[in-house]
Short mmCIF file of C-alpha atoms in Angstrom, two decimals:
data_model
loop_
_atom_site.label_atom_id
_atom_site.label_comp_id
_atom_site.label_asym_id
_atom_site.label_seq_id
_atom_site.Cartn_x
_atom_site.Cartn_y
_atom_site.Cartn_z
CA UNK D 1 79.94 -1.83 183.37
CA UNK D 2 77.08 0.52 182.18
CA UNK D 3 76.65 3.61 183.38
CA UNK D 4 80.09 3.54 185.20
CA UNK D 5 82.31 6.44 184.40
CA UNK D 6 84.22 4.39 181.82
CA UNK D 7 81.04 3.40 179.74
CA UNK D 8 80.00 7.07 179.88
CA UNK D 9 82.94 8.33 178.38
CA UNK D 10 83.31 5.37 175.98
CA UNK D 11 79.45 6.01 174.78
CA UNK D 12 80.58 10.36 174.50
CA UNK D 13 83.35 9.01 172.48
CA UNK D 14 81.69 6.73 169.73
CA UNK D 15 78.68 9.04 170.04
CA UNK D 16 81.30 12.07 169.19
CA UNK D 17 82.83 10.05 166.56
CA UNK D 18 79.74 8.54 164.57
CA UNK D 19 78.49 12.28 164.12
CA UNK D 20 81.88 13.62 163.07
CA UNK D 21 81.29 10.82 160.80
CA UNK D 22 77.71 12.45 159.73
CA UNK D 23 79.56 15.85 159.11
CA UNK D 24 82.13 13.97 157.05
CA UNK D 25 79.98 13.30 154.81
CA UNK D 26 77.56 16.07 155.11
CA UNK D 27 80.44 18.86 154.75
CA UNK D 28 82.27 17.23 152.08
CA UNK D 29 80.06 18.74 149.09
CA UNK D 30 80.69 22.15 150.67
CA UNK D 31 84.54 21.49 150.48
CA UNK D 32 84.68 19.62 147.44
CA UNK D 33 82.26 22.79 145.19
CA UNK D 34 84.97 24.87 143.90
CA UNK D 35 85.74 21.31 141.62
CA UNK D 36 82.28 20.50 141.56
CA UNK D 37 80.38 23.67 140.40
CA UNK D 38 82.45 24.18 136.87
CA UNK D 39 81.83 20.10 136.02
CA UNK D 40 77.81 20.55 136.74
CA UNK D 41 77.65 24.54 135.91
CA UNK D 42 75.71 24.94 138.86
CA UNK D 43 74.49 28.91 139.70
CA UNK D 44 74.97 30.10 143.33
CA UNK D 45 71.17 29.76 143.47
CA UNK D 46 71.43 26.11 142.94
CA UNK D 47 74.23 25.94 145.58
CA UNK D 48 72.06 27.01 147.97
CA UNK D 49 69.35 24.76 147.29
CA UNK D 50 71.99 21.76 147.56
CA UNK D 51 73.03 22.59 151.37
CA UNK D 52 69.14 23.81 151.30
CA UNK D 53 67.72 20.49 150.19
CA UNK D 54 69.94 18.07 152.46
CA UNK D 55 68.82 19.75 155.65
CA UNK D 56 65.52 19.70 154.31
CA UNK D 57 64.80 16.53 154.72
CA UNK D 58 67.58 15.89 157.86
CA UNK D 59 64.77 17.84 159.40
CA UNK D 60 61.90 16.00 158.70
CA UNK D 61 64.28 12.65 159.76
CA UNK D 62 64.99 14.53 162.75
CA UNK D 63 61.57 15.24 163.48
CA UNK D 64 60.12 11.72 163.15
CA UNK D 65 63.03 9.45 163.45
CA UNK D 66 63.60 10.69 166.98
CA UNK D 67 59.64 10.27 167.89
CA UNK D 68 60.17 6.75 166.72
CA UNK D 69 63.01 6.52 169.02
CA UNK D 70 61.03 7.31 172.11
CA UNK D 71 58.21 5.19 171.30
CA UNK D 72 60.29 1.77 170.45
CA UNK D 73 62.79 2.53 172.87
CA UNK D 74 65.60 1.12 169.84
CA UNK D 75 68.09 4.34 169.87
CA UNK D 76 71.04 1.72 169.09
CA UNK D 77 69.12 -0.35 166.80
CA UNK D 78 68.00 2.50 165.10
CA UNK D 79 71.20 4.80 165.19
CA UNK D 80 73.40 1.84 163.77
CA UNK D 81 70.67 1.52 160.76
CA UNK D 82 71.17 5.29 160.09
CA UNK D 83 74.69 5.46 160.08
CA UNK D 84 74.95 2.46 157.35
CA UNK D 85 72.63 4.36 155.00
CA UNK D 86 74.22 7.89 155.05
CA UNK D 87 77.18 6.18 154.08
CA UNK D 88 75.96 4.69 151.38
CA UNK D 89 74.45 7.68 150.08
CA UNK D 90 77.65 9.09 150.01
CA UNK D 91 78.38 7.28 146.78
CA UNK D 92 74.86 8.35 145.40
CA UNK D 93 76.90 12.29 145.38
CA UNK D 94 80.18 10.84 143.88
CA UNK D 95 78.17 9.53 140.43
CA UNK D 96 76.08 12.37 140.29
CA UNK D 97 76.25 13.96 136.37
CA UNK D 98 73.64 16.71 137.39
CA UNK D 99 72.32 19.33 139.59
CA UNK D 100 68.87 17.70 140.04
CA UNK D 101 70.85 13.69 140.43
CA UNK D 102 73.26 15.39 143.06
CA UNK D 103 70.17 17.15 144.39
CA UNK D 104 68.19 13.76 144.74
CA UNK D 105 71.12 12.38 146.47
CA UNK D 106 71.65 15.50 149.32
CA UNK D 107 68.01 14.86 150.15
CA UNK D 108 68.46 10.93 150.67
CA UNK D 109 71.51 11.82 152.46
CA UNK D 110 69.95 13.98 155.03
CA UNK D 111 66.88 11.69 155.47
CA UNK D 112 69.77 8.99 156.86
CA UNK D 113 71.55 11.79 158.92
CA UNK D 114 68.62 13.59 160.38
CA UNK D 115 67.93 10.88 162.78
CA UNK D 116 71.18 10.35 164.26
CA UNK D 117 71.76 13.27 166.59
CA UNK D 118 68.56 13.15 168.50
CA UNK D 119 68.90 9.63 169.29
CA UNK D 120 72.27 10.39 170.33
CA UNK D 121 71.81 13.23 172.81
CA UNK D 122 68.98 11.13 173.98
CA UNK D 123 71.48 8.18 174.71
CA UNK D 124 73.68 10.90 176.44
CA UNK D 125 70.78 12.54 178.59
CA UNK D 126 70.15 8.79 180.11
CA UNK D 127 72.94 7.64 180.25
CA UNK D 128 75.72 10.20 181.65
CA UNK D 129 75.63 12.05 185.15
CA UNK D 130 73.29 15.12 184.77
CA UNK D 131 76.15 17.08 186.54
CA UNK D 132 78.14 16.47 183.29
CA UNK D 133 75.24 16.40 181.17
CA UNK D 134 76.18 19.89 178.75
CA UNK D 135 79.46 19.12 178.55
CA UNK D 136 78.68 15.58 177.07
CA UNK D 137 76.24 16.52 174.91
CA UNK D 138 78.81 19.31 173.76
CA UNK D 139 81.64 17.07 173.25
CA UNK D 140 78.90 14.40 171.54
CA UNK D 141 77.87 17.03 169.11
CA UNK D 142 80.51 19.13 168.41
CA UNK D 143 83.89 17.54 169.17
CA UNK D 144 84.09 14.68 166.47
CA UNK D 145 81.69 16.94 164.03
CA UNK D 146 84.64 19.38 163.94
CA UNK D 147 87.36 17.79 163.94
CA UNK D 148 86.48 15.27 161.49
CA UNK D 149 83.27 17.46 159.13
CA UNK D 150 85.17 20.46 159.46
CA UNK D 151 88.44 20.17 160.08
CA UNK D 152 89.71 17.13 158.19
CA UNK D 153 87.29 16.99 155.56
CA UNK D 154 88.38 19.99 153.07
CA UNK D 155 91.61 19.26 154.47
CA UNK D 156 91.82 15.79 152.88
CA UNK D 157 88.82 16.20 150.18
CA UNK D 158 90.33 18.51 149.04
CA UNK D 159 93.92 16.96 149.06
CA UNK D 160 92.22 13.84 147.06
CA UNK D 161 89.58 15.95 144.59
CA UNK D 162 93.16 17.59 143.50
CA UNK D 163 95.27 14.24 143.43
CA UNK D 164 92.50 12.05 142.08
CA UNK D 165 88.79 13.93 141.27
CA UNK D 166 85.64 14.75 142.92
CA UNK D 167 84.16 11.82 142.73
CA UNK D 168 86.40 9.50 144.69
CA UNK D 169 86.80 11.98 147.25
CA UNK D 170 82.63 11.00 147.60
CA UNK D 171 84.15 7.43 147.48
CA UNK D 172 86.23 8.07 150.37
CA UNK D 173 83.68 10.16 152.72
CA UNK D 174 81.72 6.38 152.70
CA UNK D 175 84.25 4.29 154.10
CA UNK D 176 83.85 5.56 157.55
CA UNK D 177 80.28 5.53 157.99
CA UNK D 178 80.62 1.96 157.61
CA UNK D 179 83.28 1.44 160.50
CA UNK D 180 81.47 3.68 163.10
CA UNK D 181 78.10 1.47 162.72
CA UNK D 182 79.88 -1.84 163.53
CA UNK D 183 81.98 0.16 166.63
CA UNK D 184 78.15 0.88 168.17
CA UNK D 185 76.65 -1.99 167.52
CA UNK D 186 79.45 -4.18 169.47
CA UNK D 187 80.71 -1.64 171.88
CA UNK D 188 77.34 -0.34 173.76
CA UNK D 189 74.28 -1.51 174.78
CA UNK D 190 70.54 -0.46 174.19
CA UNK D 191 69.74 2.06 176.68
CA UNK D 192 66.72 1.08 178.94
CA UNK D 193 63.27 3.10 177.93
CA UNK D 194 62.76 5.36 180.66
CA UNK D 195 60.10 4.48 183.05
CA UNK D 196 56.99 6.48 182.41
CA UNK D 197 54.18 6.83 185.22
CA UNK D 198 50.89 6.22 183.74
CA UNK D 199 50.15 10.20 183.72
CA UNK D 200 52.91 10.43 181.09
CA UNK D 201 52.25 7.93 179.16
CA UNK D 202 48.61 8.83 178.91
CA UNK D 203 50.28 12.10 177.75
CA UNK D 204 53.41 10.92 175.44
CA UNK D 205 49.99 9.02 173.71
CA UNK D 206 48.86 11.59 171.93
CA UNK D 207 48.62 13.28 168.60
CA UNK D 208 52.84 14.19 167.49
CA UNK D 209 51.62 17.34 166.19
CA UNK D 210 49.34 18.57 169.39
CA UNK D 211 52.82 17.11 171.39
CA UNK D 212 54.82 19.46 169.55
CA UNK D 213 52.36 22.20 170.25
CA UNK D 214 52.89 21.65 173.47
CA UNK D 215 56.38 21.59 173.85
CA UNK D 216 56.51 25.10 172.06
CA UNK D 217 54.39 26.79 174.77
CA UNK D 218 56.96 26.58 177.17
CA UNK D 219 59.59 29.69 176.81
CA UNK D 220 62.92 27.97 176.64
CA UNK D 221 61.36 25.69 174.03
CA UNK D 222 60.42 28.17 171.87
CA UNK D 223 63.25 30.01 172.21
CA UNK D 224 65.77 27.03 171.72
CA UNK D 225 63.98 27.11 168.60
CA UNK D 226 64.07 30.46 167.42
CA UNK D 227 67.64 30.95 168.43
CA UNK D 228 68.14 27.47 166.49
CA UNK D 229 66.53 28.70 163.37
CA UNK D 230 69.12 31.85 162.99
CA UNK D 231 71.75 29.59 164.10
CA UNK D 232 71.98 26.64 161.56
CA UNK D 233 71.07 29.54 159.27
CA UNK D 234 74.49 30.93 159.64
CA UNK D 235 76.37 27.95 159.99
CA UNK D 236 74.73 26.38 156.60
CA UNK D 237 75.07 29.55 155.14
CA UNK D 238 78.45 30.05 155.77
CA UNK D 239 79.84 26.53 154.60
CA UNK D 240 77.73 26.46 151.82
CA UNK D 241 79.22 29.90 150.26
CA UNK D 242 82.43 30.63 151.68
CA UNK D 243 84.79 28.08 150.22
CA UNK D 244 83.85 29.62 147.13
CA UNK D 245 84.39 32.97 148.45
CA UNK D 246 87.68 32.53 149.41
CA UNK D 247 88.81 31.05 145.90
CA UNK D 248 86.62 33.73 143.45
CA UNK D 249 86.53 36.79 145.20
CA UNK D 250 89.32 37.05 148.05
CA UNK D 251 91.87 34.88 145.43
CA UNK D 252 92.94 32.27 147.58
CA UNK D 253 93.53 28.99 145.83
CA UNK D 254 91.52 25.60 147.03
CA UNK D 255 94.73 24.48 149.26
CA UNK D 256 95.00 26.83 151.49
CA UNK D 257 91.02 28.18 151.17
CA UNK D 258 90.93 23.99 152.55
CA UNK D 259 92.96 25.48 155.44
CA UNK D 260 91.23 28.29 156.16
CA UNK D 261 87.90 26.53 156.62
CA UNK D 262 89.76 23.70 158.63
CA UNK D 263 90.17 26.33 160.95
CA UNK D 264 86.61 26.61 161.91
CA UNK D 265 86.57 22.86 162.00
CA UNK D 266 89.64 23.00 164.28
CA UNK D 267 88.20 26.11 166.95
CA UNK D 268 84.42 24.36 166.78
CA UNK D 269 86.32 20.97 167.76
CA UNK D 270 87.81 23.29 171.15
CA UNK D 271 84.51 24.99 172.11
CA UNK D 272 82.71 22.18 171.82
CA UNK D 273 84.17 21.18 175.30
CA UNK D 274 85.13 24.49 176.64
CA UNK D 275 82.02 26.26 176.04
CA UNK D 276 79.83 23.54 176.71
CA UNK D 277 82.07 22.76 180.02
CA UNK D 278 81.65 27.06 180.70
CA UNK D 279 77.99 27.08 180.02
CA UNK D 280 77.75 24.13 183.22
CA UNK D 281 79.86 26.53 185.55
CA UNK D 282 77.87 30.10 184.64
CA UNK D 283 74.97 28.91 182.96
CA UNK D 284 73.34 28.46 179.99
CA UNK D 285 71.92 31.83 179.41
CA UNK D 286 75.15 33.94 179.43
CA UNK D 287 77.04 32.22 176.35
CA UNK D 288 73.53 31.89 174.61
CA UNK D 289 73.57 35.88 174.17
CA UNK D 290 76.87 36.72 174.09
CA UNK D 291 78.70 34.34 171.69
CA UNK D 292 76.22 34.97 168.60
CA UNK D 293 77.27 38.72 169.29
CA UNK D 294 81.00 37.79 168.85
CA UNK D 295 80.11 35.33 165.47
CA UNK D 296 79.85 38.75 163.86
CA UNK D 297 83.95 38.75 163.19
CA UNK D 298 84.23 36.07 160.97
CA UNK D 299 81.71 37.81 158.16
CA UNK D 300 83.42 40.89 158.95
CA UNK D 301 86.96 39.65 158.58
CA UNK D 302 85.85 37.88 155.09
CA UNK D 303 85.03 41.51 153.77
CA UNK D 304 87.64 43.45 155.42
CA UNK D 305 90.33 41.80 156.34
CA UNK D 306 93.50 41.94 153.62
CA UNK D 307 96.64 40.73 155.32
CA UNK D 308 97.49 36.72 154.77
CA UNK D 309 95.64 33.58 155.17
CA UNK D 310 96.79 33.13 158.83
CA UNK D 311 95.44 35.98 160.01
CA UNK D 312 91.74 35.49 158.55
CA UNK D 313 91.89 31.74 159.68
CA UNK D 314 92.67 33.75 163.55
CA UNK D 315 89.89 36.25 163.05
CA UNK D 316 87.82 33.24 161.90
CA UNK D 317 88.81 31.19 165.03
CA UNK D 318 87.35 33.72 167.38
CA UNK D 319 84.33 34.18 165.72
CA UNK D 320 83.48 30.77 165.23
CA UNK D 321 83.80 30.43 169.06
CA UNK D 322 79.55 29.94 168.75
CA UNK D 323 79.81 26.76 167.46
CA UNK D 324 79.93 25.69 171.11
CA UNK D 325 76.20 26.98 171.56
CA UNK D 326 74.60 24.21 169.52
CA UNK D 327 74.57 21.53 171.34
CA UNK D 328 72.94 24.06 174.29
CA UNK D 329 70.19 25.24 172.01
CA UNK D 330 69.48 21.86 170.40
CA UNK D 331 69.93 19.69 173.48
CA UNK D 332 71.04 20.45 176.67
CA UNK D 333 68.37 23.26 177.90
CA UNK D 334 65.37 20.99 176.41
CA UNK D 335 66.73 18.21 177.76
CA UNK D 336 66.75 20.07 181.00
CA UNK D 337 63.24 21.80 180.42
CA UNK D 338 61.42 18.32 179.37
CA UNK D 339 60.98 15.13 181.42
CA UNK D 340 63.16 12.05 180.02
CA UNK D 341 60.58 10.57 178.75
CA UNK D 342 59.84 13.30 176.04
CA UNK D 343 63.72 13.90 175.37
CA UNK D 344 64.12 12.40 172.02
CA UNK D 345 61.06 13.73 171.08
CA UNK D 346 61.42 17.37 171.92
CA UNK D 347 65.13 17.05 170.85
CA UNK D 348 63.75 16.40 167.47
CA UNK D 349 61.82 19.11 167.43
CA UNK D 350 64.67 21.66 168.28
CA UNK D 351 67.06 20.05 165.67
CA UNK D 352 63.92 19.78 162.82
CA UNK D 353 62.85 23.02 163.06
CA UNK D 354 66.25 24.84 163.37
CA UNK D 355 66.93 22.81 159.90
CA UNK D 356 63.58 23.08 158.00
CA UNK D 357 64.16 26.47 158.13
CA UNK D 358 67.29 27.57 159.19
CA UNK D 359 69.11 25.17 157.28
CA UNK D 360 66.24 25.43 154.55
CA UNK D 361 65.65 28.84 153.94
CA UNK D 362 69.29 30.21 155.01
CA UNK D 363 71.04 28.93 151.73
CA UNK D 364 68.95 29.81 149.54
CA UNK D 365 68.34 33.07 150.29
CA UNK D 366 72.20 33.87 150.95
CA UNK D 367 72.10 32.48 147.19
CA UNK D 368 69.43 34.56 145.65
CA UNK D 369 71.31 37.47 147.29
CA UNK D 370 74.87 36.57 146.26
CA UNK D 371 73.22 35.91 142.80
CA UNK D 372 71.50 39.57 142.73
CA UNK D 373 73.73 41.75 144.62
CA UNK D 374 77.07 40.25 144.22
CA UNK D 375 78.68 37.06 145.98
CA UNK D 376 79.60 39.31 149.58
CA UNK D 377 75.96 39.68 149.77
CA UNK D 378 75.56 36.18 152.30
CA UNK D 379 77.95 37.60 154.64
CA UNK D 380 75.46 40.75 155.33
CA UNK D 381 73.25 38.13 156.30
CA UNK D 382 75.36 36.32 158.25
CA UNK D 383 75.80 39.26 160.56
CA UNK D 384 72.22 39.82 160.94
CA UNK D 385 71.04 36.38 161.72
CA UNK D 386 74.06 36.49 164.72
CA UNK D 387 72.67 40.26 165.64
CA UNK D 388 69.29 38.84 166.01
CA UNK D 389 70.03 35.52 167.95
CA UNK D 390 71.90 36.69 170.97
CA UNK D 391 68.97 39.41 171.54
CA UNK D 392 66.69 36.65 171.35
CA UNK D 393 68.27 34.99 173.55
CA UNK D 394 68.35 36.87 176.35
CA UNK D 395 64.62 35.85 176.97
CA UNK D 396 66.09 32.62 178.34
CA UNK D 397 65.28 31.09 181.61
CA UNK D 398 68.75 29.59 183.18
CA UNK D 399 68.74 25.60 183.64
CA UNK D 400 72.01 24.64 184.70
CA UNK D 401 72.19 22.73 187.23
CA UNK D 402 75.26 23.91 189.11
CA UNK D 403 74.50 27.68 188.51
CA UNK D 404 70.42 26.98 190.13
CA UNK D 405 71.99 24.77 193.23
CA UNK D 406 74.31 28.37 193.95
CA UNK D 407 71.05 30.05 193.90
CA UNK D 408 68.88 27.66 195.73
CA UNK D 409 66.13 26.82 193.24
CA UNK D 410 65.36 23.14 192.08
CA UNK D 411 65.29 22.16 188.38
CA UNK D 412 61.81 21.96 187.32
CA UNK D 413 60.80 20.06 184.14
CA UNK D 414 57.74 19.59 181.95
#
């Protein structure tokens, strides 16, 4: 029955799945570049502007698709016809011959992907108990993204690049896409548009732009999205250069570097619940500043570090312990800030930006830098965009539920 504790876990779990699906497919060029960069001669400049160009235009899907969510009301519809085309531009990447054909095909990819995680936490924000409402969203964004996109997919793209080639490794990354889209559109049902007074729709009528301009005056907003921007920064950063890392400069062959960056997929997959599960017990604003401080140990233990592959894939574990923040920057605090009516919308907005130019502008200037200064130069930056981001976010206003009820003040939203 909907909205019974069954149909609210089985919706986290296809949710969870579809976008560890997404992540398949996004992650798998990261994974698969140690084949693909001798085949295409690509620079480290060009690397960058491949992870650069796919979130790109994931953020300008992100931006609009989940607009067009609110306003239709459609999320399945809508999610179901996303999920079928990022699959099938997962092919596009597998007969790619160039830098500026793969390059075409990143940016088609993310304009399929972009949409599909707004809609989603707006399915979860409706449809599952608010008490439960970050660690949902956690679990929806992070659980099946991390187990499947970075976990399993260097594991086995890597596995089948080696056995077979590249390119049917691309092959392979479709398959699944396919699957997940049928499981959604037989397994749940289209959420009910939430019920707008006629104040709010008078005010959801207006200009996207002057909405969004809105949305950013509020602190937590603006903050989400600063904190956002540094964030997906990092993580884009640190996929898109440090396979490559680990095989040229610290010597370790693709095998076990596939290992080694499971393990972020692997500790990302954890967090995702425990942090997001933490954040509903002691609030939002206390892992928001101190688990970018901690992210500083993975860059650090990629420099320093010179025991064996275990060990960095430990030191790597901890650090990566921030994963479990995204889904709380990108989802749960707006969603908690903003009326349910704007949710999609304003979720949009916290995903677009932190990808237009986090996602954007990260890469390539961690490849401009590797490219001038020699290829540790991204990790610098990697510490200094986690430096940054848990000082920023100690300007945070606490929206937890749980931790305001212990204090006696009443959730207000916007």
């Amino acid at each position: 029955m909907k909205n019974s504790p069954a149909y609210q876990t089985l919706l986290v779990f296809l949710l969870a799945l579809n976008f560890g699906i997404v992540f398949f497919d996004r992650q798998a060029l990261n994974a698969l570049m140690p084949f693909v960069e001798p085949e295409l001669q690509l620079s480290q400049t060009q690397i960058g502007l491949l992870a650069s160009g796919l979130s790109f235009s994931w953020a300008i899907a992100a931006f609009f698709v989940g607009r067009l969510s609110d306003s239709l009301g459609k999320r399945k519809l809508l999610l179901v016809i996303a999920t079928i085309a990022f699959s099938l531009c997962s092919f596009l990447s597998g007969i790619a011959t160039s830098f500026v054909f793969l390059f075409a095909a990143r940016l088609l990819m993310g304009a399929a992907e972009g949409g599909v995680m707004p809609i989603s936490h707006a399915m979860v924000a409706s449809e599952v108990d608010p008490k439960r409402r970050g660690l949902a969203q956690g679990v929806a964004q992070n659980l099946g993204s991390n187990l499947l996109g970075s976990f399993l997919a260097p594991v086995v793209l890597v596995a089948f690049a080696t056995a077979f080639s590249w390119r049917e490794a691309f092959y392979l990354a479709a398959v699944p896409g396919l699957l997940s889209a049928a499981l959604i559109w037989f397994m749940l049902e289209e959420p009910e548009k939430p019920a707008e007074t006629a104040e709010e729709e008078k005010a959801g009528s207006g200009n996207y732009f002057a909405d969004v301009a809105a949305a950013l005056q509020v602190r937590n907003m603006w903050i989400c999205v600063v904190v956002g921007v540094l964030m997906v920064a990092h993580f884009v950063t640190t996929w898109a250069f440090m396979p490559l890392y680990l095989t040229e400069v610290k010597g370790y062959d693709p095998s076990t570097m596939s290992w080694i960056m499971g393990s972020l997929g692997i500790a990302a997959a954890i967090y995702s619940f425990t942090i997001a599960g933490l954040s509903d017990v002691i609030g939002r604003k206390p892992v928001m500043v101190w688990l970018p401080l901690l992210a500083v140990l993975g860059p650090l233990g990629a420099m320093y570090y010179e025991g064996g592959a275990f060990g960095l894939a430990a030191i790597f574990f901890v650090g990566w312990a921030v994963n479990g923040v995204f889904p709380i920057f990108m989802a749960t605090i707006p969603s908690e800030t903003f009326k349910p009516v704007h949710h999609a919308t304003v979720l949009g907005l916290a995903m677009g930006s932190c990808e237009v130019l986090g996602g954007v502008f990260g890469p390539i200037i961690g490849g401009a830098l590797n490219d001038t200064f020699g290829m540790d130069s991204f990790l610098w930056l990697l510490i200094g965009l986690s430096i940054v981001s848990g000082f920023v976010a100690m300007g945070l206003k606490e929206t937890a539920p749980a931790v305001l009820a212990r204090k006696g003040l009443v959730a207000e939203t916007v």
